[in-house]
PDB file of C-alpha atoms in Angstrom:
ATOM      1  CA  UNK A   1      76.175  58.470  13.587  1.00 55.00           C
ATOM      2  CA  UNK A   2      78.362  59.096  16.605  1.00 74.00           C
ATOM      3  CA  UNK A   3      80.968  61.793  17.020  1.00 83.00           C
ATOM      4  CA  UNK A   4      83.146  59.576  19.247  1.00 85.00           C
ATOM      5  CA  UNK A   5      84.293  56.051  18.633  1.00 90.00           C
ATOM      6  CA  UNK A   6      83.036  53.336  20.993  1.00 87.00           C
ATOM      7  CA  UNK A   7      86.289  52.992  22.980  1.00 85.00           C
ATOM      8  CA  UNK A   8      86.438  56.724  23.703  1.00 88.00           C
ATOM      9  CA  UNK A   9      82.790  56.759  24.789  1.00 87.00           C
ATOM     10  CA  UNK A  10      83.432  53.807  27.097  1.00 83.00           C
ATOM     11  CA  UNK A  11      86.380  55.581  28.739  1.00 86.00           C
ATOM     12  CA  UNK A  12      84.420  58.804  29.184  1.00 89.00           C
ATOM     13  CA  UNK A  13      81.572  56.827  30.759  1.00 87.00           C
ATOM     14  CA  UNK A  14      84.016  55.006  33.060  1.00 88.00           C
ATOM     15  CA  UNK A  15      85.403  58.301  34.380  1.00 92.00           C
ATOM     16  CA  UNK A  16      82.040  60.141  34.431  1.00 93.00           C
ATOM     17  CA  UNK A  17      82.027  61.141  38.121  1.00 93.00           C
ATOM     18  CA  UNK A  18      85.555  62.554  37.933  1.00 95.00           C
ATOM     19  CA  UNK A  19      84.696  64.517  34.780  1.00 96.00           C
ATOM     20  CA  UNK A  20      81.571  65.989  36.383  1.00 97.00           C
ATOM     21  CA  UNK A  21      83.633  66.820  39.478  1.00 97.00           C
ATOM     22  CA  UNK A  22      86.125  68.692  37.294  1.00 97.00           C
ATOM     23  CA  UNK A  23      83.276  70.683  35.755  1.00 97.00           C
ATOM     24  CA  UNK A  24      81.885  71.530  39.196  1.00 97.00           C
ATOM     25  CA  UNK A  25      85.355  72.659  40.306  1.00 97.00           C
ATOM     26  CA  UNK A  26      85.701  74.891  37.237  1.00 96.00           C
ATOM     27  CA  UNK A  27      82.313  76.443  37.991  1.00 96.00           C
ATOM     28  CA  UNK A  28      83.386  76.993  41.603  1.00 95.00           C
ATOM     29  CA  UNK A  29      86.664  78.564  40.508  1.00 95.00           C
ATOM     30  CA  UNK A  30      84.780  80.909  38.185  1.00 94.00           C
ATOM     31  CA  UNK A  31      82.405  81.881  41.001  1.00 94.00           C
ATOM     32  CA  UNK A  32      85.299  82.567  43.394  1.00 94.00           C
ATOM     33  CA  UNK A  33      87.390  84.624  40.996  1.00 93.00           C
ATOM     34  CA  UNK A  34      84.786  86.191  38.746  1.00 85.00           C
ATOM     35  CA  UNK A  35      81.471  87.884  39.499  1.00 79.00           C
ATOM     36  CA  UNK A  36      81.935  89.230  42.975  1.00 79.00           C
ATOM     37  CA  UNK A  37      82.252  88.593  46.677  1.00 83.00           C
ATOM     38  CA  UNK A  38      78.649  87.441  47.164  1.00 85.00           C
ATOM     39  CA  UNK A  39      79.082  84.428  44.859  1.00 88.00           C
ATOM     40  CA  UNK A  40      82.430  83.443  46.381  1.00 90.00           C
ATOM     41  CA  UNK A  41      80.798  81.487  49.224  1.00 91.00           C
ATOM     42  CA  UNK A  42      78.885  79.098  46.937  1.00 94.00           C
ATOM     43  CA  UNK A  43      82.017  78.985  44.789  1.00 94.00           C
ATOM     44  CA  UNK A  44      84.078  77.609  47.680  1.00 95.00           C
ATOM     45  CA  UNK A  45      81.331  75.065  48.348  1.00 96.00           C
ATOM     46  CA  UNK A  46      81.410  74.043  44.685  1.00 96.00           C
ATOM     47  CA  UNK A  47      85.201  73.697  44.842  1.00 96.00           C
ATOM     48  CA  UNK A  48      84.935  71.390  47.856  1.00 97.00           C
ATOM     49  CA  UNK A  49      82.095  69.385  46.324  1.00 97.00           C
ATOM     50  CA  UNK A  50      83.918  69.052  43.010  1.00 97.00           C
ATOM     51  CA  UNK A  51      87.085  67.848  44.744  1.00 97.00           C
ATOM     52  CA  UNK A  52      85.094  65.227  46.655  1.00 96.00           C
ATOM     53  CA  UNK A  53      83.385  64.119  43.454  1.00 96.00           C
ATOM     54  CA  UNK A  54      86.729  63.806  41.660  1.00 96.00           C
ATOM     55  CA  UNK A  55      88.138  61.714  44.514  1.00 95.00           C
ATOM     56  CA  UNK A  56      85.113  59.414  44.501  1.00 93.00           C
ATOM     57  CA  UNK A  57      85.094  59.230  40.703  1.00 94.00           C
ATOM     58  CA  UNK A  58      88.731  58.166  40.546  1.00 93.00           C
ATOM     59  CA  UNK A  59      88.073  55.382  43.066  1.00 92.00           C
ATOM     60  CA  UNK A  60      85.018  54.156  41.178  1.00 90.00           C
ATOM     61  CA  UNK A  61      86.828  54.282  37.830  1.00 89.00           C
ATOM     62  CA  UNK A  62      89.662  52.193  39.263  1.00 87.00           C
ATOM     63  CA  UNK A  63      87.093  49.627  40.442  1.00 88.00           C
ATOM     64  CA  UNK A  64      85.119  49.395  37.206  1.00 82.00           C
ATOM     65  CA  UNK A  65      86.085  46.702  34.781  1.00 73.00           C
ATOM     66  CA  UNK A  66      85.018  46.049  31.243  1.00 68.00           C
ATOM     67  CA  UNK A  67      81.677  44.600  32.297  1.00 64.00           C
ATOM     68  CA  UNK A  68      81.655  42.063  29.488  1.00 76.00           C
ATOM     69  CA  UNK A  69      82.199  38.956  31.593  1.00 81.00           C
ATOM     70  CA  UNK A  70      79.923  36.030  32.276  1.00 85.00           C
ATOM     71  CA  UNK A  71      76.750  36.680  34.225  1.00 91.00           C
ATOM     72  CA  UNK A  72      75.185  39.717  35.823  1.00 94.00           C
ATOM     73  CA  UNK A  73      75.288  41.252  39.298  1.00 94.00           C
ATOM     74  CA  UNK A  74      72.447  43.008  41.050  1.00 95.00           C
ATOM     75  CA  UNK A  75      72.611  44.762  44.427  1.00 95.00           C
ATOM     76  CA  UNK A  76      69.273  45.595  46.045  1.00 95.00           C
ATOM     77  CA  UNK A  77      68.922  46.713  49.674  1.00 92.00           C
ATOM     78  CA  UNK A  78      71.988  44.913  50.979  1.00 90.00           C
ATOM     79  CA  UNK A  79      71.425  41.752  48.935  1.00 94.00           C
ATOM     80  CA  UNK A  80      74.085  40.862  46.377  1.00 96.00           C
ATOM     81  CA  UNK A  81      72.707  38.563  43.674  1.00 96.00           C
ATOM     82  CA  UNK A  82      74.731  36.976  40.903  1.00 96.00           C
ATOM     83  CA  UNK A  83      73.065  35.436  37.866  1.00 95.00           C
ATOM     84  CA  UNK A  84      75.683  33.344  36.101  1.00 91.00           C
ATOM     85  CA  UNK A  85      75.603  30.933  33.189  1.00 89.00           C
ATOM     86  CA  UNK A  86      76.649  27.991  35.390  1.00 86.00           C
ATOM     87  CA  UNK A  87      76.285  29.226  38.967  1.00 88.00           C
ATOM     88  CA  UNK A  88      74.582  31.964  40.881  1.00 91.00           C
ATOM     89  CA  UNK A  89      73.197  32.889  44.240  1.00 93.00           C
ATOM     90  CA  UNK A  90      72.411  35.578  46.759  1.00 94.00           C
ATOM     91  CA  UNK A  91      74.309  36.825  49.805  1.00 95.00           C
ATOM     92  CA  UNK A  92      73.113  39.366  52.330  1.00 94.00           C
ATOM     93  CA  UNK A  93      75.758  41.883  53.335  1.00 93.00           C
ATOM     94  CA  UNK A  94      74.606  41.568  56.954  1.00 93.00           C
ATOM     95  CA  UNK A  95      75.461  37.853  56.902  1.00 92.00           C
ATOM     96  CA  UNK A  96      78.743  38.279  55.052  1.00 93.00           C
ATOM     97  CA  UNK A  97      81.702  36.999  57.076  1.00 94.00           C
ATOM     98  CA  UNK A  98      84.568  37.311  54.602  1.00 94.00           C
ATOM     99  CA  UNK A  99      85.260  39.032  51.296  1.00 95.00           C
ATOM    100  CA  UNK A 100      88.163  37.729  49.225  1.00 95.00           C
ATOM    101  CA  UNK A 101      89.599  38.361  45.803  1.00 94.00           C
ATOM    102  CA  UNK A 102      90.534  35.076  44.145  1.00 93.00           C
ATOM    103  CA  UNK A 103      92.973  35.737  41.303  1.00 91.00           C
ATOM    104  CA  UNK A 104      93.688  32.044  40.753  1.00 91.00           C
ATOM    105  CA  UNK A 105      90.714  31.883  38.383  1.00 88.00           C
ATOM    106  CA  UNK A 106      90.485  33.680  35.060  1.00 86.00           C
ATOM    107  CA  UNK A 107      89.108  36.261  35.270  1.00 89.00           C
ATOM    108  CA  UNK A 108      89.577  37.022  38.939  1.00 91.00           C
ATOM    109  CA  UNK A 109      86.516  36.427  41.124  1.00 93.00           C
ATOM    110  CA  UNK A 110      85.089  38.091  44.199  1.00 94.00           C
ATOM    111  CA  UNK A 111      84.477  35.422  46.848  1.00 95.00           C
ATOM    112  CA  UNK A 112      81.663  36.338  49.240  1.00 96.00           C
ATOM    113  CA  UNK A 113      81.486  33.932  52.180  1.00 94.00           C
ATOM    114  CA  UNK A 114      78.290  34.252  54.253  1.00 92.00           C
ATOM    115  CA  UNK A 115      78.771  31.656  57.032  1.00 80.00           C
ATOM    116  CA  UNK A 116      80.776  28.511  57.544  1.00 75.00           C
ATOM    117  CA  UNK A 117      77.819  26.247  56.724  1.00 80.00           C
ATOM    118  CA  UNK A 118      76.930  28.006  53.444  1.00 86.00           C
ATOM    119  CA  UNK A 119      78.599  27.908  50.042  1.00 91.00           C
ATOM    120  CA  UNK A 120      80.508  31.042  49.035  1.00 94.00           C
ATOM    121  CA  UNK A 121      79.253  33.133  46.143  1.00 95.00           C
ATOM    122  CA  UNK A 122      81.810  33.606  43.360  1.00 94.00           C
ATOM    123  CA  UNK A 123      81.370  36.648  41.121  1.00 94.00           C
ATOM    124  CA  UNK A 124      83.704  37.457  38.206  1.00 93.00           C
ATOM    125  CA  UNK A 125      85.175  40.955  38.533  1.00 92.00           C
ATOM    126  CA  UNK A 126      84.088  41.736  34.984  1.00 90.00           C
ATOM    127  CA  UNK A 127      80.468  40.554  35.273  1.00 92.00           C
ATOM    128  CA  UNK A 128      77.806  42.903  33.939  1.00 90.00           C
ATOM    129  CA  UNK A 129      76.693  45.318  36.666  1.00 89.00           C
ATOM    130  CA  UNK A 130      79.713  44.592  38.859  1.00 90.00           C
ATOM    131  CA  UNK A 131      80.303  48.323  39.416  1.00 89.00           C
ATOM    132  CA  UNK A 132      77.400  48.188  41.909  1.00 92.00           C
ATOM    133  CA  UNK A 133      79.639  46.063  44.135  1.00 94.00           C
ATOM    134  CA  UNK A 134      81.812  49.111  44.906  1.00 93.00           C
ATOM    135  CA  UNK A 135      79.067  50.779  46.947  1.00 91.00           C
ATOM    136  CA  UNK A 136      78.037  47.466  48.488  1.00 94.00           C
ATOM    137  CA  UNK A 137      81.589  46.694  49.591  1.00 94.00           C
ATOM    138  CA  UNK A 138      82.180  50.268  50.796  1.00 91.00           C
ATOM    139  CA  UNK A 139      79.276  49.813  53.228  1.00 91.00           C
ATOM    140  CA  UNK A 140      81.107  46.995  55.031  1.00 93.00           C
ATOM    141  CA  UNK A 141      82.387  48.220  58.411  1.00 92.00           C
ATOM    142  CA  UNK A 142      86.144  48.704  58.456  1.00 91.00           C
ATOM    143  CA  UNK A 143      86.763  47.970  54.774  1.00 92.00           C
ATOM    144  CA  UNK A 144      89.849  49.760  53.454  1.00 92.00           C
ATOM    145  CA  UNK A 145      88.844  50.878  49.970  1.00 91.00           C
ATOM    146  CA  UNK A 146      92.362  51.801  48.816  1.00 91.00           C
ATOM    147  CA  UNK A 147      93.658  48.352  49.752  1.00 91.00           C
ATOM    148  CA  UNK A 148      90.794  46.721  47.833  1.00 92.00           C
ATOM    149  CA  UNK A 149      91.567  48.810  44.726  1.00 91.00           C
ATOM    150  CA  UNK A 150      95.291  48.069  45.049  1.00 91.00           C
ATOM    151  CA  UNK A 151      94.691  44.317  45.274  1.00 91.00           C
ATOM    152  CA  UNK A 152      92.279  44.443  42.346  1.00 88.00           C
ATOM    153  CA  UNK A 153      94.991  45.811  40.029  1.00 86.00           C
ATOM    154  CA  UNK A 154      97.745  43.367  41.058  1.00 86.00           C
ATOM    155  CA  UNK A 155      98.726  40.747  38.519  1.00 83.00           C
ATOM    156  CA  UNK A 156      99.724  37.967  40.928  1.00 84.00           C
ATOM    157  CA  UNK A 157      97.765  34.710  40.818  1.00 86.00           C
ATOM    158  CA  UNK A 158      96.727  34.152  44.408  1.00 91.00           C
ATOM    159  CA  UNK A 159      93.781  34.666  46.722  1.00 92.00           C
ATOM    160  CA  UNK A 160      93.728  37.504  49.233  1.00 93.00           C
ATOM    161  CA  UNK A 161      91.269  38.348  51.993  1.00 93.00           C
ATOM    162  CA  UNK A 162      90.031  41.915  51.508  1.00 93.00           C
ATOM    163  CA  UNK A 163      87.695  42.151  54.489  1.00 94.00           C
ATOM    164  CA  UNK A 164      86.677  39.938  57.380  1.00 92.00           C
ATOM    165  CA  UNK A 165      83.966  40.566  59.946  1.00 89.00           C
ATOM    166  CA  UNK A 166      85.318  41.146  63.439  1.00 79.00           C
ATOM    167  CA  UNK A 167      84.228  38.532  65.984  1.00 70.00           C
ATOM    168  CA  UNK A 168      81.433  39.538  68.333  1.00 60.00           C
ATOM    169  CA  UNK A 169      83.657  38.874  71.352  1.00 57.00           C
ATOM    170  CA  UNK A 170      87.375  39.524  71.679  1.00 62.00           C
ATOM    171  CA  UNK A 171      89.581  36.421  71.611  1.00 58.00           C
ATOM    172  CA  UNK A 172      90.658  36.817  75.258  1.00 62.00           C
ATOM    173  CA  UNK A 173      87.026  36.587  76.412  1.00 57.00           C
ATOM    174  CA  UNK A 174      86.300  33.288  74.647  1.00 54.00           C
ATOM    175  CA  UNK A 175      86.664  30.146  76.792  1.00 54.00           C
ATOM    176  CA  UNK A 176      87.749  27.740  74.040  1.00 55.00           C
TER     177      UNK A 176
END
């Protein structure tokens, strides 16, 4: 028998990093104001660490969906793999050229495009294990996380490019 209903447990689990960060900040505040000067230094460190954990937890909670969609996502050493009921595939983050959010489908899908000659990998935003994509996408050079989270929560029905790999050479150096 559970003390909390399932919906409340799911919400607490979704915001788990932010909750732990709040607890670390409370511990740091107690260390700074309470026992004495000697424990104030680790208290300030705990305050800073708790604030960073809250910030990261809020971003991750905004990214997490329900996780009850079709298929499952697995991220292992820079390889994003999607196991879907009808489609699936693998994309290496090193080979990724473009990351888009396609809201024309229901539910919205992440579109990972490796190269021009390869098929893109489409992953529903609510696939099981899709929260692992946050860390995978955050590792992409130059990705703006706040913009990605903002676009994820929009209700428009369009496709938007979230990230695109910069060309190896600037456009003014290319001959054609």
